[in-house]
Short mmCIF file of C-alpha atoms in Angstrom, two decimals:
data_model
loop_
_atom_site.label_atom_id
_atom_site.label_comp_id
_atom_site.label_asym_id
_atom_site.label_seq_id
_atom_site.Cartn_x
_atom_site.Cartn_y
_atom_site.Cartn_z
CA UNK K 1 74.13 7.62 170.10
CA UNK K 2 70.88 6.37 168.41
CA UNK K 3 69.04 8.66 165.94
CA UNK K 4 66.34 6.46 166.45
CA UNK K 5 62.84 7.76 166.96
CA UNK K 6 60.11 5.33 166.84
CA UNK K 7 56.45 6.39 166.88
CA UNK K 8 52.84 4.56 167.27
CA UNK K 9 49.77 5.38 165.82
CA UNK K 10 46.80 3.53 168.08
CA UNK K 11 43.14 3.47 167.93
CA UNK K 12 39.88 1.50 166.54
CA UNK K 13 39.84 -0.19 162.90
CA UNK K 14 38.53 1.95 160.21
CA UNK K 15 40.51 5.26 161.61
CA UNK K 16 43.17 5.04 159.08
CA UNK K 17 46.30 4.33 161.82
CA UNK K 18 47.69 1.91 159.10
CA UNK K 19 47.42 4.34 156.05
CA UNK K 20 48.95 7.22 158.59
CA UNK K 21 51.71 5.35 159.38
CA UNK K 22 52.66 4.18 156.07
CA UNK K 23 52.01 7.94 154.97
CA UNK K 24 54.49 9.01 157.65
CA UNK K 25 56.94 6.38 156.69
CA UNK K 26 56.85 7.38 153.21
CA UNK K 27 57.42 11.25 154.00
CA UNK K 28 60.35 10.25 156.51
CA UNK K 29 62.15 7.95 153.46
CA UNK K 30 61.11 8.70 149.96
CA UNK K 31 61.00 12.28 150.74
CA UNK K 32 63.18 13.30 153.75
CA UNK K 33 65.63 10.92 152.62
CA UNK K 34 66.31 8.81 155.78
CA UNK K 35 65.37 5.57 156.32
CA UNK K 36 62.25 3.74 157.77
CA UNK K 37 60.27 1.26 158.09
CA UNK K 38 56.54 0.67 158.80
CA UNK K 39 54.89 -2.31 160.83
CA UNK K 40 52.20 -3.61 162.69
CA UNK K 41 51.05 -6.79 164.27
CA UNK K 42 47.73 -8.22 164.14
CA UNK K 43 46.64 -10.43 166.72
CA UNK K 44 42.82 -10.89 168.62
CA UNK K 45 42.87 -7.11 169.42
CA UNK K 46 42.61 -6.42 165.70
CA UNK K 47 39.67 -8.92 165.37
CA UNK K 48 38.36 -6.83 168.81
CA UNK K 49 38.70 -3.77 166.67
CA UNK K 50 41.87 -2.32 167.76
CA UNK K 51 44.65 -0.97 165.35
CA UNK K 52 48.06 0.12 166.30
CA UNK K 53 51.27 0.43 163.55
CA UNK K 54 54.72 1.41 164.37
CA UNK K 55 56.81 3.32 162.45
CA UNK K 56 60.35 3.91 163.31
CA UNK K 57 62.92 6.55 161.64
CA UNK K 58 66.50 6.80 161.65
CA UNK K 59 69.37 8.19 160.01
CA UNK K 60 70.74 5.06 159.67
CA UNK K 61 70.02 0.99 159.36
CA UNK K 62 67.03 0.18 161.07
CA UNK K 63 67.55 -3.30 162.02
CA UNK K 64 64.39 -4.05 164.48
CA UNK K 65 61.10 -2.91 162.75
CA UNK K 66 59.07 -3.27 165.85
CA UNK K 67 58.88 -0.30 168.19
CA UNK K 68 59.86 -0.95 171.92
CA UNK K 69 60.37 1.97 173.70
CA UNK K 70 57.84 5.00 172.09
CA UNK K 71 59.00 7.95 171.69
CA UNK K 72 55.77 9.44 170.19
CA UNK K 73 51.97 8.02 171.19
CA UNK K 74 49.39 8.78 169.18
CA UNK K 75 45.78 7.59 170.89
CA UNK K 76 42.48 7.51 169.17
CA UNK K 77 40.30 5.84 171.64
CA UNK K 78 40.14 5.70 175.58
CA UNK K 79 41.40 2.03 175.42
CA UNK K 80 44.37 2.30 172.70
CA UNK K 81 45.84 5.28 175.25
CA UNK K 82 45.28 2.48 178.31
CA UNK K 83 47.41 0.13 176.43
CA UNK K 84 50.22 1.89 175.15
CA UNK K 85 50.88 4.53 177.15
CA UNK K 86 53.48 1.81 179.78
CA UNK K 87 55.50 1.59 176.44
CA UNK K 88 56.19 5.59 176.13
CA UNK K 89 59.52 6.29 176.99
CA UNK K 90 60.53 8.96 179.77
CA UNK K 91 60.23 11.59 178.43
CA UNK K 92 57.87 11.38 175.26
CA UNK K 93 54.95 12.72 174.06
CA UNK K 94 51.08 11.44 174.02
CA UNK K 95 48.89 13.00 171.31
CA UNK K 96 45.53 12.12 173.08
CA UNK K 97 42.40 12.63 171.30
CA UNK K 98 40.54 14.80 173.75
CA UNK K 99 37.28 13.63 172.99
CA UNK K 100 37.70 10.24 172.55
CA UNK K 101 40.07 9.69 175.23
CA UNK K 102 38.32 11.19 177.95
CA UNK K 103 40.95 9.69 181.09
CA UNK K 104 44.03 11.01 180.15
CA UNK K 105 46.84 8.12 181.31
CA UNK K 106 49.46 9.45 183.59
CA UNK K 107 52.95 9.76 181.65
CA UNK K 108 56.41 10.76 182.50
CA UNK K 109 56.12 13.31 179.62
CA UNK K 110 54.83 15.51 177.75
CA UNK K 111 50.84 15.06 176.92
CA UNK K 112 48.76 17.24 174.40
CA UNK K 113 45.19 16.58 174.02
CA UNK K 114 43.17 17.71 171.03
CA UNK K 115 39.69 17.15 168.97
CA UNK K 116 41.52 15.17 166.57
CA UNK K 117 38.08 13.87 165.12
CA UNK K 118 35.76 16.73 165.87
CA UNK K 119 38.00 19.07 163.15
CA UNK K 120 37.75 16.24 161.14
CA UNK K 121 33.85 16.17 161.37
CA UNK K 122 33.44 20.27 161.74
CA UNK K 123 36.09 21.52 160.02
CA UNK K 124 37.21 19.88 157.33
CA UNK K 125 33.96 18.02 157.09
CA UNK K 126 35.16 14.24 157.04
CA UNK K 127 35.06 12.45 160.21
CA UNK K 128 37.04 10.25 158.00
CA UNK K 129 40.39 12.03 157.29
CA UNK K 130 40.77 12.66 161.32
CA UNK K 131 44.05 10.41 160.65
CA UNK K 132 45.29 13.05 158.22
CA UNK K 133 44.59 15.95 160.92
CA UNK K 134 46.50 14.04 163.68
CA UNK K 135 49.30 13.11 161.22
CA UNK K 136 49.75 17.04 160.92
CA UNK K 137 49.46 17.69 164.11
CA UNK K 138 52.14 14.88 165.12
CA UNK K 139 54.36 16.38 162.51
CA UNK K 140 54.03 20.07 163.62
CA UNK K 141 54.57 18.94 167.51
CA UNK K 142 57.60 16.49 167.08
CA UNK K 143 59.09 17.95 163.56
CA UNK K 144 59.65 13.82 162.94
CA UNK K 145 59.82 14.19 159.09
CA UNK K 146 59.22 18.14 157.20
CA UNK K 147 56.06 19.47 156.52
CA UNK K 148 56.67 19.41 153.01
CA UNK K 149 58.06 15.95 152.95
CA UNK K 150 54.42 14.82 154.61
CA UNK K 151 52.47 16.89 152.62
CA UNK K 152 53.82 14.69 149.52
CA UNK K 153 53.85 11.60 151.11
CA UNK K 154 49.42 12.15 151.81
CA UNK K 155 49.09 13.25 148.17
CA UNK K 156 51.03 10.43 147.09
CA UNK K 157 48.62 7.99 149.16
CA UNK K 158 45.26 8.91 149.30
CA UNK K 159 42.12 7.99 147.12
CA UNK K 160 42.43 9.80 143.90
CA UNK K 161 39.78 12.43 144.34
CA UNK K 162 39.91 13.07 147.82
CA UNK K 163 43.76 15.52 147.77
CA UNK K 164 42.24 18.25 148.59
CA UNK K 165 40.38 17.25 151.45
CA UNK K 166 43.82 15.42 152.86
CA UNK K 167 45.24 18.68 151.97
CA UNK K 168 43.27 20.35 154.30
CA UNK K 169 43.10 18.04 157.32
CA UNK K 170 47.03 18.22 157.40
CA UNK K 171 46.54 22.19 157.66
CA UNK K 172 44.16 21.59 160.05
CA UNK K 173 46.46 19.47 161.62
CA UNK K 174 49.07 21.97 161.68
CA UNK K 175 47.40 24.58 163.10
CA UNK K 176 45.86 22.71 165.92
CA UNK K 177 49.22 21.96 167.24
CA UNK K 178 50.18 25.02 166.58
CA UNK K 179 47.78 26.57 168.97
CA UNK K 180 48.53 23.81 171.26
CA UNK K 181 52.24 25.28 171.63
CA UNK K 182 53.66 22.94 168.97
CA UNK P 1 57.69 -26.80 164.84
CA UNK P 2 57.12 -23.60 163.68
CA UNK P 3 53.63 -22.93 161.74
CA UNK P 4 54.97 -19.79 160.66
CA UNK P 5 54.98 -18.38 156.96
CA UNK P 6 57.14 -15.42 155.44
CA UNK P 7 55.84 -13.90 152.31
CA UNK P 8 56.95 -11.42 150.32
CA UNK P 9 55.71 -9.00 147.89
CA UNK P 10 58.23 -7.18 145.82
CA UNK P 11 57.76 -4.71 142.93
CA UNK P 12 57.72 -1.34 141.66
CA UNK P 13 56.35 1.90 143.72
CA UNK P 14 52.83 2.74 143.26
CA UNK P 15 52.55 -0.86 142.25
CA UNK P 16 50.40 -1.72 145.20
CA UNK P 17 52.73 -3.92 147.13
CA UNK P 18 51.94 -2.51 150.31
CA UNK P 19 48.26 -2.27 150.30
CA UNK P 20 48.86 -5.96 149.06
CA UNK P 21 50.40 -7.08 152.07
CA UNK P 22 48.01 -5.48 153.84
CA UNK P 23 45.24 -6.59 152.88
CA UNK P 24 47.11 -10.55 153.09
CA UNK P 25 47.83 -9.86 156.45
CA UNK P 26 44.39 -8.60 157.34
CA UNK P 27 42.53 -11.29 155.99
CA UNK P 28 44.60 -14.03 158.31
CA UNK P 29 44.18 -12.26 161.09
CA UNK P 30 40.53 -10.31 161.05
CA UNK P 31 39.08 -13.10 159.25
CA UNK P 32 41.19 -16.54 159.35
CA UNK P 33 41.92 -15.84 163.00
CA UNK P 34 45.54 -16.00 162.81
CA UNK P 35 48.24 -14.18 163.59
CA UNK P 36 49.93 -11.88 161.32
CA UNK P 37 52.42 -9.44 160.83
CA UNK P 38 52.97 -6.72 157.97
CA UNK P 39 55.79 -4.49 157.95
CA UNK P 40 58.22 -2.54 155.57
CA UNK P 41 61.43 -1.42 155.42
CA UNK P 42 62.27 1.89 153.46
CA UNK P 43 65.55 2.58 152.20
CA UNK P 44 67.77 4.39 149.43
CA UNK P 45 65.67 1.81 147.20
CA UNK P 46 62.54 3.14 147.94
CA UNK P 47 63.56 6.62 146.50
CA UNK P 48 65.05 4.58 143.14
CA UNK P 49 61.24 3.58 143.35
CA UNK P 50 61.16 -0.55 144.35
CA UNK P 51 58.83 -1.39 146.51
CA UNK P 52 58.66 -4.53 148.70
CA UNK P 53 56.56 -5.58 151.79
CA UNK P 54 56.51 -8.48 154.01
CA UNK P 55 54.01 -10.50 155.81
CA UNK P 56 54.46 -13.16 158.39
CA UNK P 57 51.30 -15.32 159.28
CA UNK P 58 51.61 -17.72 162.47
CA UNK P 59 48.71 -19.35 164.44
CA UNK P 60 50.86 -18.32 167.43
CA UNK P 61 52.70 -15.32 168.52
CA UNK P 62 55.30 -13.42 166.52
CA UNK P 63 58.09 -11.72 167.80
CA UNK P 64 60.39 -11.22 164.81
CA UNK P 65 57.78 -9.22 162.24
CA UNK P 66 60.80 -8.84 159.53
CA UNK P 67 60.69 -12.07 156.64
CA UNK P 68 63.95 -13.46 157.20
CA UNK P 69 63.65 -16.46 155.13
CA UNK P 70 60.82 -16.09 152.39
CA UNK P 71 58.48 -19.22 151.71
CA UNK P 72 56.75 -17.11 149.02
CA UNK P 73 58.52 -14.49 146.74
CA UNK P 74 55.91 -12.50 144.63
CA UNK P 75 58.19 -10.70 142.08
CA UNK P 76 56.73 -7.85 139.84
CA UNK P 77 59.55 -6.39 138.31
CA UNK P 78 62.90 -7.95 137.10
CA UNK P 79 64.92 -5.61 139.50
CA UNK P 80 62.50 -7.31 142.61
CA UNK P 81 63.43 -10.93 141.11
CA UNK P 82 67.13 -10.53 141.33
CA UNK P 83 67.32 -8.70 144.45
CA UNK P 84 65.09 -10.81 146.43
CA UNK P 85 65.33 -14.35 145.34
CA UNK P 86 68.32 -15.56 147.19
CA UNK P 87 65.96 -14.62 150.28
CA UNK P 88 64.04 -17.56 149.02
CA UNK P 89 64.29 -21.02 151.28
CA UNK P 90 65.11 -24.15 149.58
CA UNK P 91 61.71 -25.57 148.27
CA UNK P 92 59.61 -22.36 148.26
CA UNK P 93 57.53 -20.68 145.90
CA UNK P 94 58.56 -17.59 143.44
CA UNK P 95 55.42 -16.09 141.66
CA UNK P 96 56.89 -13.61 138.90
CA UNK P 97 55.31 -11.48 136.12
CA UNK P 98 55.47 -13.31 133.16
CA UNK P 99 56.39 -10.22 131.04
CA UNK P 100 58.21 -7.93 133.37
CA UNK P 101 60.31 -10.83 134.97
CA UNK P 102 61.87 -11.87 131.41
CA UNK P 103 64.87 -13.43 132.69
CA UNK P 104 63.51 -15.77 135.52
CA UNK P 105 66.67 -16.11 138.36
CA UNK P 106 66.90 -19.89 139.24
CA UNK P 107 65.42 -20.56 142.53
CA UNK P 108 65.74 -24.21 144.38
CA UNK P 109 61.92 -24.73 144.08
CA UNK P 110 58.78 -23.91 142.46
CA UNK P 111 58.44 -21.30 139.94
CA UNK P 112 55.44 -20.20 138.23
CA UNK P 113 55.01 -17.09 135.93
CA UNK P 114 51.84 -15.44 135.37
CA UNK P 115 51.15 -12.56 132.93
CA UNK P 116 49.78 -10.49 136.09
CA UNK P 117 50.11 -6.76 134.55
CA UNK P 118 48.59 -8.01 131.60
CA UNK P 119 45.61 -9.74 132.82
CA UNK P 120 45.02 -6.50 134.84
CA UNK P 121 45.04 -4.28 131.90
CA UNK P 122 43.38 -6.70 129.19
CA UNK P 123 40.77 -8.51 131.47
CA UNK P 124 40.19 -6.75 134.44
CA UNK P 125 40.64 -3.40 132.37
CA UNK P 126 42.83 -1.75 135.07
CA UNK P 127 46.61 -1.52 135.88
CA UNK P 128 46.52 -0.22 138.91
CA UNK P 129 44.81 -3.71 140.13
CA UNK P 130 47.48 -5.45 139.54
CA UNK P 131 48.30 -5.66 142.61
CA UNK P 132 44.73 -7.67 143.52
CA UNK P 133 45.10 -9.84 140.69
CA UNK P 134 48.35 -11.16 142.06
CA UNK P 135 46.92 -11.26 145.69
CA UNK P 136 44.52 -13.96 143.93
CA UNK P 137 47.41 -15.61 142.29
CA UNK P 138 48.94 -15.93 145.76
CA UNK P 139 46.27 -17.24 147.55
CA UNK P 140 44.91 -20.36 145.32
CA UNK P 141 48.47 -20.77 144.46
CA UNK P 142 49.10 -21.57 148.66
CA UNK P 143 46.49 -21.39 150.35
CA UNK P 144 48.12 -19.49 153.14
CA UNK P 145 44.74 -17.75 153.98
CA UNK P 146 41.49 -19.17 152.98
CA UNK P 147 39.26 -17.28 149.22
CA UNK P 148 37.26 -15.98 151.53
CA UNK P 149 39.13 -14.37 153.90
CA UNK P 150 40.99 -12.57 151.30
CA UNK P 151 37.58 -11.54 149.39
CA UNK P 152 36.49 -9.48 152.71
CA UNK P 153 40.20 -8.40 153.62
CA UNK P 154 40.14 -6.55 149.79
CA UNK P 155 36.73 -5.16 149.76
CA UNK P 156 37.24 -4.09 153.03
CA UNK P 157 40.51 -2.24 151.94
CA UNK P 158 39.94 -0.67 148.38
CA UNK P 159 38.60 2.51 148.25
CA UNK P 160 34.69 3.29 147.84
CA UNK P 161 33.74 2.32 144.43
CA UNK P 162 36.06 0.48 143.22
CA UNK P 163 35.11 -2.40 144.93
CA UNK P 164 33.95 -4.66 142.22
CA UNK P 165 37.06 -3.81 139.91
CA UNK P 166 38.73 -5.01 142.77
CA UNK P 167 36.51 -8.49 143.16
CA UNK P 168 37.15 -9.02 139.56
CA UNK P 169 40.89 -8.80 139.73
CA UNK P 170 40.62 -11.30 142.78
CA UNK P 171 38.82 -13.49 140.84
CA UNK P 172 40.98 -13.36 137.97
CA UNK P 173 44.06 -13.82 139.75
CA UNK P 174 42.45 -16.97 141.17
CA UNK P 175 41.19 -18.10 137.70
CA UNK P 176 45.28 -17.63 136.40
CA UNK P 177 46.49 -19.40 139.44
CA UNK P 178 44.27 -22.81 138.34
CA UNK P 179 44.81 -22.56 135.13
CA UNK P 180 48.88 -22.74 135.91
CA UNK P 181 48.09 -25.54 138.39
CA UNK P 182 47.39 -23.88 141.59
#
């Protein structure tokens, strides 16, 4: 049996999907102490303005970076959702923006749908650190790495500076899946 | 014939190596209009605190994002040097830190070592670029994506106001790279 959870972050260039998944990577290995491994590819959709990285966690070896079968979506824009949602397992979940993503693909799943970017803009203030906010609210929903091991692995990352506005987007994360059911 | 090129970056955490590759994969693809992969792999190393990241640039598709035989080994610490050189093909290139690599590993082609910490800290006036200043070193040193690529890929990358601490280092790294015959 495979321990194997793999996860995508998707969405337009500029919202941070890289930086979130290297963030979750780091939480899941340096902190949680299992192993991981971050990737993404970059072909004309990046130059389009897309931006999609995969980060898969295990127990053990990870031999194949690449996610193929998604367990977790995460969609930032109307056309990220569109082209990743066929690669979500049975079975897994879609964190949706709910603004952004106003034609919620059909999945065999489970899908959430939240203002990932307007608590970002209204509550914490920074349109910018909406990747923060859905990285806590992916956390809270799946439980894919601890809260405290994420919490580290955003201080760790972000601009020097700005840790107390990550610190707050991942709350604000947390809470919005909370209220969500997660 | 394959057109594809494996590089790796290797070093310490919090050493930059990831935003490194990165940014090197970035600038083929958003602005050399290649393809490119970036991807890491986390491990029990990670949490002894080495860092290492790998990039794979193609001009067509690539479905194997892991380096699995590195043309280019940048090697910041003596632990990354060992560890990684017999990854190395026959006739590639090892970049190592002239005063943290003190005991070079022999490596069936070119070797050239660079005082890359120092020129950070002494010229640039930073550590913590580094990171940049090797991503210079890299680049005149192969050519695997073109100066300016690799100028927009960083300032497009760094965060707000330190870009022209970070065009410096660039610049630097490029000026070290001639001077060793790049």
């Amino acid at each position: 049996m495979s321990d194997r959870i793999e996860i995508r972050l998707s969405g337009s260039g500029g919202q941070g999907m890289v930086l979130g998944a290297i963030i979750l990577a780091e939480a899941a290995a340096i902190y949680d102490g299992k192993n991981a491994t971050q990737s993404q590819s970059y072909g004309p959709e990046a130059r389009g303005g897309s931006s999609k990285s995969d980060v898969v966690i295990s127990e053990g070896f990870i031999e194949y970076p690449k996610a193929t079968r998604v367990d977790v979506l995460l969609a930032m824009t109307q056309e990220s959702a569109d082209k990743y949602c066929p690669d979500l397992r049975p079975g897994g979940l879609l964190i949706a923006d709910e603004d952004m993503v106003a034609e919620m693909p059909e999945v065999e799943g489970r899908a959430v749908r939240l203002p990932i970017v307007r608590l970002a803009t209204e509550t914490v203030g920074k349109r910018v650190v909406a990747n923060i906010v859905a990285l806590g609210a992916l956390v809270k929903l799946t439980g894919v790495v601890s809260e405290e091991a994420v919490r580290k692995a955003v201080l760790a990352r972000v601009p020097r500076g700005t840790e107390q506005l990550n610190a707050k987007a991942l709350e604000v994360g947390f809470r919005a899946a909370e209220a969500a059911g997660g």
